[in-house]
Coordinates of C-alpha atoms and ligand atoms in Angstrom, one line a residue:
X1 CA 14.8 22.2 6.7
X2 CA 16.3 20.3 4.1
X3 CA 19.4 21.8 1.7
X4 CA 17.9 22.1 -2.2
X5 CA 20.1 20.1 -3.3
X6 CA 19.7 17.2 -0.8
X7 CA 17.5 14.0 -2.3
X8 CA 15.0 13.7 -1.6
X9 CA 14.4 9.7 0.7
X10 CA 11.1 7.8 -0.2
X11 CA 10.5 4.9 2.2
X12 CA 8.5 2.1 0.5
X13 CA 7.2 0.0 3.5
X14 CA 7.1 -4.2 2.1
X15 CA 9.8 -3.4 -0.9
X16 CA 10.1 -7.3 -1.3
X17 CA 6.0 -7.9 -2.8
X18 CA 5.7 -7.3 -6.0
X19 CA 3.2 -3.9 -5.3
X20 CA 6.2 -2.6 -3.2
X21 CA 8.4 -3.4 -5.8
X22 CA 6.7 -1.7 -8.7
X23 CA 6.4 1.6 -6.2
X24 CA 10.1 1.5 -5.3
X25 CA 11.0 1.2 -9.3
X26 CA 8.7 4.2 -9.9
X27 CA 9.1 6.1 -6.9
X28 CA 13.3 5.4 -8.2
X29 CA 12.1 6.4 -11.2
X30 CA 11.0 9.9 -10.2
X31 CA 13.8 10.8 -8.7
X32 CA 13.6 9.6 -5.0
X33 CA 16.7 8.0 -3.4
X34 CA 14.4 5.1 -2.1
X35 CA 14.4 3.6 0.7
X36 CA 13.2 -0.5 0.1
X37 CA 12.0 -1.9 3.4
X38 CA 10.7 -5.7 4.0
X39 CA 11.5 -7.8 6.6
X40 CA 12.4 -10.5 4.0
X41 CA 15.6 -10.2 2.8
X42 CA 15.9 -12.2 -0.2
X43 CA 13.0 -10.5 -2.3
X44 CA 14.0 -6.6 -0.8
X45 CA 17.8 -7.1 -2.1
X46 CA 16.2 -8.4 -5.1
X47 CA 13.8 -5.3 -5.6
X48 CA 17.2 -3.3 -4.3
X49 CA 19.0 -5.0 -7.8
X50 CA 16.2 -3.8 -10.0
X51 CA 16.4 -0.3 -9.4
X52 CA 20.1 0.0 -9.0
X53 CA 20.0 -1.8 -12.2
X54 CA 16.9 0.7 -13.9
X55 CA 19.5 3.6 -12.9
X56 CA 18.6 4.4 -9.6
X57 CA 19.3 5.3 -6.1
X58 CA 18.9 3.6 -2.9
X59 CA 19.5 0.9 -0.6
X60 CA 17.6 -1.9 1.0
X61 CA 17.2 -2.5 4.6
X62 CA 15.9 -5.6 6.4
X63 CA 13.1 -4.2 8.9
X64 CA 9.9 -5.6 11.0
X65 CA 7.8 -2.5 11.1
X66 CA 6.3 -4.0 13.9
X67 CA 9.9 -3.6 16.1
X68 CA 10.9 -0.2 17.5
X69 CA 14.3 -0.4 16.8
X70 CA 13.9 -1.5 14.0
X71 CA 11.5 1.8 13.2
X72 CA 14.1 3.7 14.6
X73 CA 17.2 1.8 11.9
X74 CA 14.9 3.1 9.6
X75 CA 14.4 6.4 10.0
X76 CA 18.4 6.8 10.0
X77 CA 18.9 5.1 7.2
X78 CA 16.6 7.4 5.6
X79 CA 18.5 10.3 6.9
X80 CA 21.0 8.7 5.6
X81 CA 20.7 8.3 2.1
X82 CA 18.2 12.2 1.5
X83 CA 15.8 14.3 2.6
X84 CA 12.6 11.7 4.7
X85 CA 10.5 13.6 2.2
X86 CA 7.9 10.3 1.7
X87 CA 6.3 7.1 3.4
X88 CA 4.6 4.8 1.8
X89 CA 3.5 2.7 4.3
X90 CA 2.5 -0.6 1.5
X91 CA 2.9 -3.6 3.9
X92 CA 0.5 -5.8 4.6
X93 CA -1.0 -8.8 4.8
X94 CA -4.4 -11.2 5.1
X95 CA -5.2 -14.2 8.0
X96 CA -8.8 -15.3 8.2
X97 CA -11.6 -15.8 5.5
X98 CA -14.5 -15.1 7.3
X99 CA -15.5 -14.5 10.7
X100 CA -17.2 -17.0 11.3
X101 CA -13.5 -18.8 11.0
X102 CA -11.9 -15.4 12.6
X103 CA -10.2 -15.7 15.8
X104 CA -10.0 -12.9 18.0
X105 CA -5.4 -13.9 18.5
X106 CA -5.5 -13.6 14.1
X107 CA -7.9 -10.1 13.9
X108 CA -4.9 -8.8 16.1
X109 CA -2.4 -9.8 14.0
X110 CA -4.8 -8.5 10.9
X111 CA -5.7 -5.1 13.1
X112 CA -1.2 -4.7 14.3
X113 CA 0.3 -5.2 11.0
X114 CA -1.7 -3.3 8.4
X115 CA -3.0 -0.2 11.1
X116 CA -0.5 -0.3 13.8
X117 CA 2.7 -0.9 11.6
X118 CA 1.9 2.1 9.3
X119 CA 0.8 4.6 12.4
X120 CA 3.8 3.4 14.1
X121 CA 6.4 4.1 10.3
X122 CA 4.8 7.3 10.8
X123 CA 5.4 8.0 14.0
X124 CA 8.6 7.3 13.4
X125 CA 9.9 9.7 10.3
X126 CA 7.2 12.1 11.3
X127 CA 10.2 15.5 12.4
X128 CA 11.7 14.7 9.4
X129 CA 7.9 14.4 7.1
X130 CA 7.3 17.7 9.1
X131 CA 10.5 19.5 7.9
X132 CA 10.8 17.9 5.0
X133 CA 6.8 19.0 4.0
X134 CA 6.7 15.2 3.4
X135 CA 3.8 13.2 2.2
X136 CA 2.2 10.2 3.7
X137 CA 0.9 7.4 1.3
X138 CA -1.2 4.6 2.4
X139 CA -1.8 1.0 0.7
X140 CA -5.2 0.7 1.6
X141 CA -7.8 -2.1 -0.2
X142 CA -11.5 -1.7 -1.0
X143 CA -11.5 -4.2 1.8
X144 CA -11.5 -1.1 3.6
X145 CA -14.7 0.5 1.6
X146 CA -17.0 -2.0 1.5
X147 CA -17.3 -6.2 2.1
X148 CA -14.7 -8.4 0.5
X149 CA -13.8 -11.3 2.4
X150 CA -11.4 -10.8 5.4
X151 CA -12.7 -9.5 8.0
X152 CA -9.4 -8.6 10.1
X153 CA -7.4 -7.1 6.7
X154 CA -10.7 -4.9 5.5
X155 CA -11.0 -4.1 9.5
X156 CA -7.6 -2.5 9.5
X157 CA -7.9 -1.2 5.8
X158 CA -10.7 0.6 6.8
X159 CA -8.9 2.0 9.6
X160 CA -5.6 2.9 7.7
X161 CA -7.8 5.1 5.7
X162 CA -9.4 6.5 8.5
X163 CA -5.8 7.1 10.2
X164 CA -5.0 8.7 6.6
X165 CA -7.7 11.9 7.4
X166 CA -6.6 11.9 10.6
X167 CA -3.0 13.0 9.6
X168 CA -4.5 14.9 6.5
X169 CA -6.7 17.1 9.5
X170 CA -3.8 17.5 12.3
X171 CA -0.6 17.9 10.2
X172 CA -1.2 19.9 6.8
X173 CA -0.4 23.3 9.4
X174 CA 3.1 21.5 8.4
X175 CA 2.6 21.7 4.7
X176 CA 2.3 17.2 5.0
X177 CA -0.1 15.6 2.5
X178 CA -1.8 12.4 3.1
X179 CA -3.8 9.6 0.7
X180 CA -4.8 6.6 0.9
X181 CA -5.1 4.0 -2.5
X182 CA -8.1 1.7 -2.2
X183 CA -6.8 -0.8 -5.1
X184 CA -9.2 -3.8 -5.5
X185 CA -7.6 -7.5 -7.5
X186 CA -3.8 -6.8 -8.0
X187 CA -2.8 -10.0 -10.1
X188 CA 0.3 -10.3 -7.6
X189 CA 2.0 -13.7 -5.6
X190 CA -0.1 -13.5 -2.8
X191 CA -3.0 -14.9 -5.1
X192 CA -0.8 -17.7 -5.8
X193 CA -2.6 -19.6 -2.8
X194 CA -6.2 -19.4 -3.8
X195 CA -5.4 -19.9 -7.4
X196 CA -4.2 -23.1 -6.1
X197 CA -7.8 -23.7 -4.8
X198 CA -9.3 -22.6 -7.9
X199 CA -6.7 -21.2 -10.9
X200 CA -10.1 -19.9 -12.4
X201 CA -9.4 -17.0 -9.2
X202 CA -8.7 -14.1 -11.6
X203 CA -10.9 -14.6 -14.5
X204 CA -14.1 -15.1 -11.9
X205 CA -13.1 -11.6 -9.7
X206 CA -13.3 -10.0 -13.7
X207 CA -16.6 -10.8 -13.6
X208 CA -17.4 -7.8 -10.6
X209 CA -14.9 -5.8 -12.6
X210 CA -16.7 -2.7 -14.5
X211 CA -13.0 -2.8 -16.9
X212 CA -13.4 -6.4 -17.2
X213 CA -9.7 -6.8 -15.5
X214 CA -8.0 -6.7 -12.7
X215 CA -5.4 -4.5 -11.7
X216 CA -1.2 -4.8 -12.3
X217 CA 1.6 -3.7 -9.3
X218 CA 2.1 -1.1 -12.1
X219 CA -1.2 0.5 -11.9
X220 CA -1.1 1.1 -8.7
X221 CA 3.2 2.0 -8.6
X222 CA 2.1 5.0 -11.2
X223 CA -0.9 5.9 -9.1
X224 CA 1.6 5.8 -5.5
X225 CA 3.9 7.8 -8.4
X226 CA 1.7 10.5 -9.4
X227 CA 0.0 11.0 -5.6
X228 CA 3.0 11.8 -4.0
X229 CA 3.9 14.5 -6.4
X230 CA 3.5 18.0 -7.0
X231 CA 0.5 17.3 -9.2
X232 CA -1.0 16.5 -6.8
X233 CA -0.5 19.4 -4.0
X234 CA -4.2 19.8 -3.4
X235 CA -4.9 17.1 -2.6
X236 CA -5.1 15.3 0.7
X237 CA -7.1 13.5 3.1
X238 CA -8.0 11.1 0.1
X239 CA -9.1 7.5 -0.2
X240 CA -8.4 7.1 -4.2
X241 CA -10.1 3.7 -5.3
X242 CA -7.3 2.2 -8.4
X243 CA -9.7 -0.8 -8.5
X244 CA -11.0 -1.1 -12.3
X245 CA -14.1 0.9 -11.7
X246 CA -15.2 -2.5 -8.9
X247 CA -16.9 0.4 -5.7
X248 CA -17.9 2.3 -8.7
X249 CA -21.0 -0.5 -8.9
X250 CA -21.5 -3.8 -10.9
X251 CA -22.7 -3.7 -14.4
X252 CA -24.8 -7.4 -13.3
X253 CA -27.0 -6.5 -11.2
X254 CA -27.4 -2.9 -12.2
X255 CA -28.6 -4.9 -15.5
X256 CA -31.1 -7.1 -13.4
X257 CA -32.3 -3.6 -11.3
X258 CA -32.8 -2.1 -14.5
X259 CA -34.1 -5.2 -16.8
X260 CA -31.9 -3.7 -19.4
X261 CA -29.5 -5.7 -21.5
X262 CA -27.4 -2.9 -22.0
X263 CA -25.1 -2.8 -18.7
Ligands
NAD1 N1 -2.7 -8.4 -4.1 C1 -4.0 -7.5 -4.4 O1 -4.7 -7.8 -4.6 C2 -3.9 -6.4 -3.0 C3 -5.8 -5.3 -3.2 C4 -5.2 -4.5 -2.8 C5 -4.4 -4.2 -1.9 N2 -3.8 -4.8 -2.3 C6 -2.3 -3.7 -0.6 O2 -1.7 -4.0 -1.6 C7 -0.6 -4.0 -0.6 C8 1.0 -5.5 -0.8 O3 0.4 -6.3 -1.6 P1 1.5 -7.7 -2.8 O4 -0.6 -8.0 -3.1 O5 2.3 -6.4 -2.9 O6 1.3 -8.2 -0.7 P2 3.2 -8.7 -0.9 O7 2.7 -10.3 0.6 O8 3.2 -9.6 -2.1 O9 3.7 -8.1 0.0 C9 3.9 -7.4 1.3 C10 4.8 -7.1 2.2 O10 5.0 -6.7 3.8 C11 6.4 -7.7 4.0 N3 5.8 -7.8 5.1 C12 5.2 -8.5 5.9 N4 5.3 -8.3 7.0 C13 6.3 -7.1 7.0 C14 7.3 -6.5 8.4 N5 6.4 -7.1 9.4 N6 7.6 -5.8 8.1 C15 8.1 -5.4 7.0 N7 7.5 -6.1 5.9 C16 6.5 -7.3 6.2 C17 6.2 -8.9 3.5 O11 7.6 -10.0 3.7 C18 5.7 -8.9 1.7 O12 6.6 -9.0 1.5 C19 -0.2 -4.3 0.8 O13 -0.8 -3.3 1.8 C20 -1.5 -4.9 1.0 O14 -3.1 -5.0 1.2 C21 -3.2 -5.6 -2.5

């Protein structure tokens, strides 16, 4: 059990990316000592620079979540910062766009990085989360809820959502809460490649979103902050879409079905 005066550590994987960075900033603002992890040094250091600049506490660590030694170092560094109370599995990566183009090798890569990596990070800090009645927050995707392209990634995110429920049910008796967040399109650097093919990609995407906009990294970070906080003490095993309404339905299609201009 953690000492009440000890700082609480939040571990955030993929902290060098835009969403990971926004999550680190939000959690530091919530008072956590943040352990920012990424396989890339430079963007991760930049995240920690911004956390410190904003008055937050934390440390940046290079870590390949698929490497067992790195995960052991992650747990060790987290304990040095404080009582490990929150793990945010945020690493994510896509390979093939369609099943037709997908290779077995890439499908396996998608499953490993998006699902197995999250499970492995959880195992590395499992005892800490039990001792500290901690929280697991997994960053999934709407791709885990329906078909939106990138099949290997989608299968892995669906599995990540189910893994979240597995933790919620098996570890609830220890006071551990586990939830997933399913973002729709988020304006981040990962879209740069697609924007090269189609500079209008966000404009085109907006058409399918009831709120007629895509999310920003801070939209995701605010929900991570809430769902990981005591304000969400009774929420466990949930998958919360943060998708500007995408998975609720499409206005254009509703209009066609209802033959109404009201949509
Ligand atoms: N951007 C979107 O539109 C969107 C939509 C839905 C869900 N998401 C999810 O949000 C999360 C963050 O997305 P993002 O857009 O910021 O992505 P990103 O690619 O910018 O960030 C991911 C980070 O993970 C790091 N990483 C990759 N492999 C790693 C490894 N083996 N070990 C440690 N770090 C590793 C990368 O270096 C990168 O900094 C992902 O899980 C993604 O699937 C994003």
